[in-house]
Short mmCIF file of C-alpha atoms in Angstrom, two decimals:
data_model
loop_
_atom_site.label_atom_id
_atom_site.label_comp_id
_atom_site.label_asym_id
_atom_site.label_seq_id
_atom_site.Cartn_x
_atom_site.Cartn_y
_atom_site.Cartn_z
CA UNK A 140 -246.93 102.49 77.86
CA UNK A 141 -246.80 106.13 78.56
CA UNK A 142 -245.46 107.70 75.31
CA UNK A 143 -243.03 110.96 75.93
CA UNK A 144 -245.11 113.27 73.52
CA UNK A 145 -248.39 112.37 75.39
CA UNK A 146 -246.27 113.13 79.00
CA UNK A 147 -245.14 116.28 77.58
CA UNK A 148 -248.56 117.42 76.28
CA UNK A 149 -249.68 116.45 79.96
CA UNK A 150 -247.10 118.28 81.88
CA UNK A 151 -247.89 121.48 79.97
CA UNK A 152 -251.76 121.22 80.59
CA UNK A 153 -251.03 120.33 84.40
CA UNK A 154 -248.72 123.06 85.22
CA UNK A 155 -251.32 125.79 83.32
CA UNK A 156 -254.25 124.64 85.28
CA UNK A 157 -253.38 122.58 88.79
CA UNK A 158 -251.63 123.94 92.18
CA UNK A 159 -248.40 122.65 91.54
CA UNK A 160 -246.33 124.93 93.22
CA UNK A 161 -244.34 122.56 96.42
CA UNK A 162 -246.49 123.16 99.28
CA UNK A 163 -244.49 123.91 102.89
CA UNK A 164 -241.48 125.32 101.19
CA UNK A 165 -239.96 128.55 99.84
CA UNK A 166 -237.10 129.57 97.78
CA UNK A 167 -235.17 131.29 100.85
CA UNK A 168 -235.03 134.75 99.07
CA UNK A 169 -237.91 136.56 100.93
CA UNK A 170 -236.00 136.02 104.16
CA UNK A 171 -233.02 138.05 102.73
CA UNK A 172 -232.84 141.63 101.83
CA UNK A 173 -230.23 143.90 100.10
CA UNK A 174 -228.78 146.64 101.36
CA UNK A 175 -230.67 149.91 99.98
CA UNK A 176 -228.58 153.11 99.14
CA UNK A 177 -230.32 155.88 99.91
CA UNK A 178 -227.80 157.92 97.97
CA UNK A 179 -226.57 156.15 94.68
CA UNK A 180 -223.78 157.36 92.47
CA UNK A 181 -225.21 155.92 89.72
CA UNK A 182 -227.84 157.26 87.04
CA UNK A 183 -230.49 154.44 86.45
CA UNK A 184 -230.24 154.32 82.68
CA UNK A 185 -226.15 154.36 83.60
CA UNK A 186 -226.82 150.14 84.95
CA UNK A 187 -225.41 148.25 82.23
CA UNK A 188 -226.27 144.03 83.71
CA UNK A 189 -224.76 142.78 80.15
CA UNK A 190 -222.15 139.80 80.15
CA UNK A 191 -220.22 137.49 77.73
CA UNK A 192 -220.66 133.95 78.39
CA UNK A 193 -219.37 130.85 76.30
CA UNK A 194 -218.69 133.46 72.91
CA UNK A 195 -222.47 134.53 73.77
CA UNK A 196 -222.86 138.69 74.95
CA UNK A 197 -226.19 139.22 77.08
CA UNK A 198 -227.90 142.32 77.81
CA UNK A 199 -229.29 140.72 81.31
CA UNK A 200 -228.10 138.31 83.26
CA UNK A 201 -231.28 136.00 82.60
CA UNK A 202 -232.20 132.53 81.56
CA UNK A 203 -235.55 131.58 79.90
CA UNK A 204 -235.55 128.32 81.76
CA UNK A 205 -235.86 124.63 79.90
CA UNK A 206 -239.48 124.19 79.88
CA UNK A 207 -240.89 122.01 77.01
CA UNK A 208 -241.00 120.34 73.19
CA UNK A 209 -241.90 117.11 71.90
CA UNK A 210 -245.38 117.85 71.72
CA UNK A 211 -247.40 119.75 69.01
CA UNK A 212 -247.90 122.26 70.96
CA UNK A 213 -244.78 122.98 71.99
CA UNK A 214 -243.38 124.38 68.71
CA UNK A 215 -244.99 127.56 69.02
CA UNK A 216 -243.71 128.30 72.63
CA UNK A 217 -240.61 127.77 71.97
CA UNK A 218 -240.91 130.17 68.93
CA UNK A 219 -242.27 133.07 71.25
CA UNK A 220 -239.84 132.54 73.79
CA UNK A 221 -237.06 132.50 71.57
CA UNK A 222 -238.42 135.09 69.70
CA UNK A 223 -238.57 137.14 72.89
CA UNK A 224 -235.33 136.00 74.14
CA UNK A 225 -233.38 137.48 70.83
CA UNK A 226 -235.20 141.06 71.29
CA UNK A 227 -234.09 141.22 75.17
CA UNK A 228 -230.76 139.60 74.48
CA UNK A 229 -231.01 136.61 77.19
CA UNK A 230 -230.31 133.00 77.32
CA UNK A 231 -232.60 130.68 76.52
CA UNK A 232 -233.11 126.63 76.93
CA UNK A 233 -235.35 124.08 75.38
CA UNK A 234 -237.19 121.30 77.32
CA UNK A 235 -235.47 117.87 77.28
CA UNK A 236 -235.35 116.62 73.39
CA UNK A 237 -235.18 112.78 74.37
CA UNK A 238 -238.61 112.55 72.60
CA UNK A 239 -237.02 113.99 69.04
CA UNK A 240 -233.55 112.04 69.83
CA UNK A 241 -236.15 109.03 69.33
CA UNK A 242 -238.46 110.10 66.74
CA UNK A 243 -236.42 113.22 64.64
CA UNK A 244 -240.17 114.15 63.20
CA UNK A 245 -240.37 116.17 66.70
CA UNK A 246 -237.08 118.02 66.00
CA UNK A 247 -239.28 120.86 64.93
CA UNK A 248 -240.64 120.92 67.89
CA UNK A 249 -237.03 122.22 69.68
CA UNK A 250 -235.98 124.31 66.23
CA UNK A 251 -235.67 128.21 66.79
CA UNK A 252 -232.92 129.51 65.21
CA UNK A 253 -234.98 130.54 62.71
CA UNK A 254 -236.86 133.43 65.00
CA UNK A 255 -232.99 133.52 67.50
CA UNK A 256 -230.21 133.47 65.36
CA UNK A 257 -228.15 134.92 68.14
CA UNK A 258 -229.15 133.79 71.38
CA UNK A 259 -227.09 131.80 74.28
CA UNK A 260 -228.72 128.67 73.57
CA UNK A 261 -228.64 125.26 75.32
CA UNK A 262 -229.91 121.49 74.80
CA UNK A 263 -231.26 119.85 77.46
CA UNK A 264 -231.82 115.63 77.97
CA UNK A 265 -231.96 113.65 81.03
CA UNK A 266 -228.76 112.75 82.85
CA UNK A 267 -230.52 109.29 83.87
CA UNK A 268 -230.42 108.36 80.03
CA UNK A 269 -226.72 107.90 80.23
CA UNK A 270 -227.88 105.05 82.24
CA UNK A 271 -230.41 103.46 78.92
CA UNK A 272 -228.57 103.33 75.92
CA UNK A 273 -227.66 107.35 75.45
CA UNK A 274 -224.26 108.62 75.04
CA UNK A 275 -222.25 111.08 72.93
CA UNK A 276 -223.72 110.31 69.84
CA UNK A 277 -227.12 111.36 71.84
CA UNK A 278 -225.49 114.22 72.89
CA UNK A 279 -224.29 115.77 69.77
CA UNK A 280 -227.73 115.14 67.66
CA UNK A 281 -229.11 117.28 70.60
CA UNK A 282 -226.74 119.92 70.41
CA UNK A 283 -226.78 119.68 66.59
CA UNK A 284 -230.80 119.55 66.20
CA UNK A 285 -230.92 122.88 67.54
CA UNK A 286 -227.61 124.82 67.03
CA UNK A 287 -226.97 124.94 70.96
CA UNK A 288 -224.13 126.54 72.47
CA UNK A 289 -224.09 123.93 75.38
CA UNK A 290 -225.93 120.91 76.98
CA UNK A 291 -228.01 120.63 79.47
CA UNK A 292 -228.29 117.48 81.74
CA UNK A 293 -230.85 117.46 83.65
CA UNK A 294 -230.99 116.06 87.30
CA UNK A 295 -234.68 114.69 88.61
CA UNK A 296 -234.43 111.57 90.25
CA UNK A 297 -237.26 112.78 92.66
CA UNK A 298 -239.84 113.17 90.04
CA UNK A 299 -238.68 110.15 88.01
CA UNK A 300 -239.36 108.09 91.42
CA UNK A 301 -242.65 108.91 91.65
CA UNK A 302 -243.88 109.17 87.81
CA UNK A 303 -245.70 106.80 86.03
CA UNK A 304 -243.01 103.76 84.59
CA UNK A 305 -240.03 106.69 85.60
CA UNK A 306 -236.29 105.92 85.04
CA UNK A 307 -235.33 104.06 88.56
CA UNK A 308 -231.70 103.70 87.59
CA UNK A 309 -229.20 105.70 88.83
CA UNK A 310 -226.04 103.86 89.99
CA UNK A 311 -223.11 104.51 88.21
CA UNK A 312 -223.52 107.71 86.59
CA UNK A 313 -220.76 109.32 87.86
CA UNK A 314 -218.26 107.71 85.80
CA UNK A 315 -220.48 107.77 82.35
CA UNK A 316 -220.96 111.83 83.14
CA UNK A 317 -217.26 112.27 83.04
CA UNK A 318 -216.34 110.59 79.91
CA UNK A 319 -219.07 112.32 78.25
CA UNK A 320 -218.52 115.96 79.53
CA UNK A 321 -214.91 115.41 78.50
CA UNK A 322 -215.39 113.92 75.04
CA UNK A 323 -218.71 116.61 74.09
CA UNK A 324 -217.15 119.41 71.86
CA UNK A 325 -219.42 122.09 73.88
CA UNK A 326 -219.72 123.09 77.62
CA UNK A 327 -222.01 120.53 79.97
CA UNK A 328 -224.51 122.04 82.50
CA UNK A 329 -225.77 119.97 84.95
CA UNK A 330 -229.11 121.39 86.38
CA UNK A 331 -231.55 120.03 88.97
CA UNK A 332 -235.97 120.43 88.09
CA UNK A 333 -237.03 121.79 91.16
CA UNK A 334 -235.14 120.28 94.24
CA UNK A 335 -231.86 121.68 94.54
CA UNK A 336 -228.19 120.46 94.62
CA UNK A 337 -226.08 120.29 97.64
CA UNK A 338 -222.48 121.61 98.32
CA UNK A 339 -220.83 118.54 98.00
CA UNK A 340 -222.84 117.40 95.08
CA UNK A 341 -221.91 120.69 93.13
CA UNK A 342 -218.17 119.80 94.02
CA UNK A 343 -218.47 116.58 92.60
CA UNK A 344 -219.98 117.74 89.23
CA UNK A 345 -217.16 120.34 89.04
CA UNK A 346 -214.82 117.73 89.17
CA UNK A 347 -215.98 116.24 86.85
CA UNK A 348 -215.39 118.89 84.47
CA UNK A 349 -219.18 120.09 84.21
CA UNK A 350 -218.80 123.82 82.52
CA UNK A 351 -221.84 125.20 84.84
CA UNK A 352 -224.63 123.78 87.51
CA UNK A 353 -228.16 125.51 87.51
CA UNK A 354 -229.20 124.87 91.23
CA UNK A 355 -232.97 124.74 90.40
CA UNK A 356 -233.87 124.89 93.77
CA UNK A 357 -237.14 123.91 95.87
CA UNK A 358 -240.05 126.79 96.34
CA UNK A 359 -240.78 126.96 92.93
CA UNK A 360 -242.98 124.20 90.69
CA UNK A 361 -242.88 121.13 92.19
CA UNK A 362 -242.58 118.13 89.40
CA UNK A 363 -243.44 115.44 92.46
CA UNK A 364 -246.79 117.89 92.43
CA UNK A 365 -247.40 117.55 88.75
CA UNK A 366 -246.76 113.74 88.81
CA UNK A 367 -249.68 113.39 91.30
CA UNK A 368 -251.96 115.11 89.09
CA UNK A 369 -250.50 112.83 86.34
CA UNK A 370 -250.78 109.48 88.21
CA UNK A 371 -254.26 107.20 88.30
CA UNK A 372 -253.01 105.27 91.05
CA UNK A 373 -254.70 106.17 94.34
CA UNK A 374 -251.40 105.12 96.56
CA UNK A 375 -249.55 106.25 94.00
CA UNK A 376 -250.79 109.69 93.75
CA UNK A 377 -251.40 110.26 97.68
CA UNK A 378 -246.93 108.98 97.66
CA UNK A 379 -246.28 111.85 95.49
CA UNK A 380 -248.09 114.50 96.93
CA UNK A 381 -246.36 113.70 100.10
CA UNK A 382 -243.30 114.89 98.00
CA UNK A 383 -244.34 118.25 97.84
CA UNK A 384 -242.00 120.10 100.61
CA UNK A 385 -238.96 118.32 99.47
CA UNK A 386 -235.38 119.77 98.19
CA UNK A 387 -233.33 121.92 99.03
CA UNK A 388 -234.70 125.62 98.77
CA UNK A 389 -233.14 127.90 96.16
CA UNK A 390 -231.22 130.11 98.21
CA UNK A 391 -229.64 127.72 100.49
CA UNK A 392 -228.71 125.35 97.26
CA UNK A 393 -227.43 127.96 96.07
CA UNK A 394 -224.84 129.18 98.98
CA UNK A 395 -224.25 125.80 99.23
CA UNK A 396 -223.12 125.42 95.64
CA UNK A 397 -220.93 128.51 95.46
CA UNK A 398 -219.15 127.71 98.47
CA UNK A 399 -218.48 124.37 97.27
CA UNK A 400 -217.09 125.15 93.55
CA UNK A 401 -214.51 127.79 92.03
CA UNK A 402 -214.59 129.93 89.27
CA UNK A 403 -217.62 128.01 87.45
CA UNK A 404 -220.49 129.50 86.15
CA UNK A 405 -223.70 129.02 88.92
CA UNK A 406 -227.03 129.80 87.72
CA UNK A 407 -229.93 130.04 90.17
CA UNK A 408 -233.43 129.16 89.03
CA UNK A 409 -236.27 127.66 91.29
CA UNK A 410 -239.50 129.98 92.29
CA UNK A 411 -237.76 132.88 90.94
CA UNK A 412 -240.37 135.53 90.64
CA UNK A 413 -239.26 138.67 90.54
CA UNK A 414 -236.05 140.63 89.33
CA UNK A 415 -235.56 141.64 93.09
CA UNK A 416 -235.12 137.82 93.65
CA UNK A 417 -232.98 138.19 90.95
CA UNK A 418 -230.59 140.58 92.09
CA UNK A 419 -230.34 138.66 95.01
CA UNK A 420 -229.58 135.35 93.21
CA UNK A 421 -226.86 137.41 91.69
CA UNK A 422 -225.65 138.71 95.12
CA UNK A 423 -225.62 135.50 96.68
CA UNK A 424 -223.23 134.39 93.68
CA UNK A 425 -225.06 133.58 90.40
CA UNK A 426 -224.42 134.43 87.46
CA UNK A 427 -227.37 133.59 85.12
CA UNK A 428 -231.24 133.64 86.81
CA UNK A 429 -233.38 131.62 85.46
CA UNK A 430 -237.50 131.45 85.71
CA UNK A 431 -240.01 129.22 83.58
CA UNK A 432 -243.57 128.90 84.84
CA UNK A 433 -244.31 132.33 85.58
CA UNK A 434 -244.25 133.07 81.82
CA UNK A 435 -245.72 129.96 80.33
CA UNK A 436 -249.20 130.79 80.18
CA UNK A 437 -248.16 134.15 78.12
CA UNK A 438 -246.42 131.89 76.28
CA UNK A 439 -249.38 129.92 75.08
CA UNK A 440 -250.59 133.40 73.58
CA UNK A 441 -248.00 135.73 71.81
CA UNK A 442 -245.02 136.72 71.75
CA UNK A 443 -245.87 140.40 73.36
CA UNK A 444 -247.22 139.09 76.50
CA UNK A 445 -243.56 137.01 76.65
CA UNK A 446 -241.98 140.33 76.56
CA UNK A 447 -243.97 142.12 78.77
CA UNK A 448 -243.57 139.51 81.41
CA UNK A 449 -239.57 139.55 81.17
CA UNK A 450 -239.39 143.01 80.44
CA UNK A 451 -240.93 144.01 83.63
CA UNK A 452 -239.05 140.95 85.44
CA UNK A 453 -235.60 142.78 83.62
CA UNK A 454 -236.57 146.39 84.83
CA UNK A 455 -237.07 145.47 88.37
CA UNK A 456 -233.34 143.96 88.24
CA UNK A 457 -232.18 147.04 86.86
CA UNK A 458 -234.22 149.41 89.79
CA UNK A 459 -232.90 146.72 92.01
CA UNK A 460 -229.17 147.38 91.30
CA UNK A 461 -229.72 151.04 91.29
CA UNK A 462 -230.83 150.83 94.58
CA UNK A 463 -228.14 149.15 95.55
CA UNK A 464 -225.69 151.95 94.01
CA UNK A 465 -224.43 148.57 91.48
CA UNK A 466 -223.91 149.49 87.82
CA UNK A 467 -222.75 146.56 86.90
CA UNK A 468 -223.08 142.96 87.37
CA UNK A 469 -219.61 143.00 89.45
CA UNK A 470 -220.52 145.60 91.66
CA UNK A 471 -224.34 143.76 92.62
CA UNK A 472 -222.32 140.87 93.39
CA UNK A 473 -220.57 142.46 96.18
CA UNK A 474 -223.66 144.13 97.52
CA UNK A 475 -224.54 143.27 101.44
CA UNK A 476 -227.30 141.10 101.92
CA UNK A 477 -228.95 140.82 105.36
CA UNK A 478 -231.32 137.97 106.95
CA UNK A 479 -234.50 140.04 107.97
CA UNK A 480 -235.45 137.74 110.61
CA UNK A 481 -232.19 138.22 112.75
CA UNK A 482 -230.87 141.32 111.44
CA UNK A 483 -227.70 139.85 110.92
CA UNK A 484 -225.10 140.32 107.87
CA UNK A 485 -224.92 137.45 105.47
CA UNK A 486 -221.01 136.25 104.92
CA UNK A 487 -220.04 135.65 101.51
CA UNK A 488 -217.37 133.46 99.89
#
């Protein structure tokens, strides 16, 4: 049987040394542009992009994005990430903690309090394990195991599909993701891996009373690609890779998921690579970005080249709004965006 610590260890070597990104698809964002201001009325240092979310304050609207734990290695990732997160004052989550919800000797693993004491900090399992025995009982010894200010609930029925012995079922999850948003003492974000989440999807999950939906859109790391490079199975393997251009690309989930819900919280992660694609996440209506793979290599180092990476990532944001004459997170998200291609303005919600 394919035990989770060994999958984790796997994913991280995989997505540090295979082509993983999805292959004949983009995020959307290089097809968009925001409107420059030749003449801002803003000083540059004047940009203040801090928020308050959940009883949380941020300097940046930005999310280190759930990547990993479980695994041996993983503890020390998470340490420099946090670590990093706490100096720049952004969000952070962990990678899904089913493996310590079923052996507690990998808590450790998840644990980083000890390096953020402050941070905006979530938990992260499966949604799918609502369907195999988990339920709020799971759901607090995640939040409790590492002092999270929400939950996570990951969407990934794609990559489940094609990975070795995956979770194939799905039916009736609805009605089990309601009772336990409702009943779970801290806000619920539902988030997708890599392949977006439709309009009426996002509706749904609203509905349902979900606090927040990370869109976690195609054009970024595709976990269909990192299966293949997982599976031994010749069909198997050539099925996955077939996988690769699927989803819905970030910047379309995303319109499609803020014209769909109200008043909710919308983070937009998915081949985020830049803070320019940042800014115009936040344009398009997000309110968190969020980026993982970029930094993961750095993180396998030291905590400095974690920083550098989001630092620079956090100062193009900043140029990016004071280009667009924004000083503040309200005024970027009323900044024009245009579609290079046809020239045409984008309309907004």
């Amino acid at each position: 049987m394919d035990s989770t610590p060994h999958r984790k260890s796997d994913h991280i070597r995989i997505v540090l040394e295979e082509d993983v990104l999805g292959k004949g698809v983009s995020t959307g964002f290089e097809r968009l542009m925001l409107e420059h201001c030749a003449l801002p009325e803003v000083d540059l240092d004047g940009v203040n992009l801090g928020l308050n979310l959940w009883g949380k304050s941020l300097a940046y609207p930005w999310l280190i994005s759930s990547m990993t734990g479980g695994t041996p290695e993983a503890k020390q990732i998470n340490l420099f990430l946090a670590e990093v997160a706490q100096t720049l004052g952004i969000a952070m989550g962990l990678g899904s903690q089913r493996a310590a919800i079923e052996n507690p000797d990998l808590a450790a693993t998840y644990q980083v309090r000890s390096v953020a004491p402050d941070i905006l900090l979530f938990a992260n399992f499966g949604l799918v394990q609502l369907n195999y025995g988990y339920g709020l009982a799971e759901a607090q010894r995640a939040v409790a195991m590492i002092e999270a200010d929400a939950l996570i609930l990951h969407l990934n029925p794609l990559q489940e599909a094609v990975q070795p012995d995956g979770d194939r079922r799905w039916s009736g999850l609805w009605s089990k993701l309601e009772t336990l948003v409702r009943s779970l003492e801290v806000p619920v974000i539902v988030k997708e891996v890599g392949n977006g989440i439709s309009g009426p999807v996002a509706k749904r999950l609203q509905e349902c009373g979900v606090k927040a939906i990370d869109v976690a859109g195609a054009g970024g790391t595709s976990w269909s690609e990192v299966e293949a490079h997982r599976q031994t199975d010749r069909q198997a393997k050539e099925v996955a890779h077939n996988f690769a251009d699927w989803g819905l690309p970030t910047a379309l989930s995303l319109q499609q998921v803020v014209q769909n819900t109200e008043q909710i919280p919308i983070f937009a992660s998915g081949g985020i690579r830049s803070g320019i694609d940042g800014a115009k996440a936040i344009a398009l209506g997000a309110t968190l970005v969020g980026s993982a793979a970029p930094v993961l290599a750095e993180a396998t180092v030291n905590a400095q080249r974690v920083y550098d990476h989001y630092q620079a990532r956090l100062r193009e944001l900043q140029i990016a709004a004071f280009c667009c004459d924004a000083a503040n997170l309200a005024q970027l998200a009323q900044v024009p965006l245009w579609d290079k291609q046809s020239g045409q303005r984008l309309t907004k919600p």
